[in-house]
PDB file of C-alpha atoms in Angstrom:
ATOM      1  CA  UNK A   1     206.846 297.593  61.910  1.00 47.00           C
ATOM      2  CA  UNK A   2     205.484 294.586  60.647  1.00 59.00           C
ATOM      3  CA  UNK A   3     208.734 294.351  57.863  1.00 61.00           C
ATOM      4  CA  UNK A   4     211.060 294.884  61.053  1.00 61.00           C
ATOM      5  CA  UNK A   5     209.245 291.813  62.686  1.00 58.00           C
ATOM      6  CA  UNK A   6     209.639 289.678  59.557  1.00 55.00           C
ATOM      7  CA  UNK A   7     212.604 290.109  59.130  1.00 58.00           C
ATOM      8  CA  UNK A   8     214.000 289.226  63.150  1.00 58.00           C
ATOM      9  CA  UNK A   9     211.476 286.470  62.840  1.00 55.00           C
ATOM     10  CA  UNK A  10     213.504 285.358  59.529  1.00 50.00           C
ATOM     11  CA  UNK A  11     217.015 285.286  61.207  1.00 56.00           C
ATOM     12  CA  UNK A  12     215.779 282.207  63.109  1.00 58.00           C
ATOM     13  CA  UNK A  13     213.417 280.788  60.856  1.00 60.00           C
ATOM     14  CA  UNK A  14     215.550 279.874  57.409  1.00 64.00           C
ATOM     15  CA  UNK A  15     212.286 278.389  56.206  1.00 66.00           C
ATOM     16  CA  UNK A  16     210.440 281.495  56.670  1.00 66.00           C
ATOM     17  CA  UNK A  17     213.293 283.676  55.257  1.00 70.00           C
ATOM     18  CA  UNK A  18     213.315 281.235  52.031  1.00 73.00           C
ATOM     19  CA  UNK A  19     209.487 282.466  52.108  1.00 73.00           C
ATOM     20  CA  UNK A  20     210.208 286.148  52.863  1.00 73.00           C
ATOM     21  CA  UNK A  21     213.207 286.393  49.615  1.00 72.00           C
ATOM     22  CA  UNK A  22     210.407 284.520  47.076  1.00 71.00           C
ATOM     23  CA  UNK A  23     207.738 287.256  48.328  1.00 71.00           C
ATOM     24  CA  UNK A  24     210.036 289.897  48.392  1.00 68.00           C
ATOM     25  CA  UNK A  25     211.262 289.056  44.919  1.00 65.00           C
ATOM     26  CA  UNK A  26     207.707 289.578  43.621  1.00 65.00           C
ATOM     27  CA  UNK A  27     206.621 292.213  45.812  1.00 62.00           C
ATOM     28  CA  UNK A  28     206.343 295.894  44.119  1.00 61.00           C
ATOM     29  CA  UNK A  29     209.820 297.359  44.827  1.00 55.00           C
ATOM     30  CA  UNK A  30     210.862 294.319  46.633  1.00 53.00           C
ATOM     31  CA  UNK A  31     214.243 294.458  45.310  1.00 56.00           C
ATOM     32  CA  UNK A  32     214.573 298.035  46.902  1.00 56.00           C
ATOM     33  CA  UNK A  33     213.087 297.016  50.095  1.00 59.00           C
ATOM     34  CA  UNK A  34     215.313 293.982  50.291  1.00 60.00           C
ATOM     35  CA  UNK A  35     218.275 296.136  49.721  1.00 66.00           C
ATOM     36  CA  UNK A  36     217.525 298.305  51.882  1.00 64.00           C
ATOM     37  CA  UNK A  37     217.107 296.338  54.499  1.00 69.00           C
ATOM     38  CA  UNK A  38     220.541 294.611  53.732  1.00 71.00           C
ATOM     39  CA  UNK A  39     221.672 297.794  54.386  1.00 74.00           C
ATOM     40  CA  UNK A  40     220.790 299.039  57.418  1.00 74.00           C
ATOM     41  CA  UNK A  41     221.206 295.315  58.665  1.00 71.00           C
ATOM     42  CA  UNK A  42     224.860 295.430  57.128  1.00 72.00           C
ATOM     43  CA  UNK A  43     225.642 299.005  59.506  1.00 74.00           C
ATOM     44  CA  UNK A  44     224.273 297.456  62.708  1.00 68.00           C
ATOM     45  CA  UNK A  45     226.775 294.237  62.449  1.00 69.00           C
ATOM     46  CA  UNK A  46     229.761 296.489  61.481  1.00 70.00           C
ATOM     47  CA  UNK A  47     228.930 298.912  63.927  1.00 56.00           C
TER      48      UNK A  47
END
């Protein structure tokens, strides 16, 4: 999933995840997808 890649590619990258937020923040339902993916990544860690 190419969102799934972005994002692991983000966790090392902080320039690309500065990149990722500012496209995400204009993206079409970015704010959902962003959230979203906060989300799951939020139940993983306190798993």
């Amino acid at each position: 999933m190419p969102l799934a890649f972005l994002w692991n590619t983000c966790i090392y990258n902080p320039d690309t995840n500065a990149l990722m937020r500012l496209t995400l923040a204009f993206w079409p339902f970015g704010h959902a997808t962003r959230t979203a993916t906060l989300r799951e990544w939020s139940r993983y860690a306190n798993a």
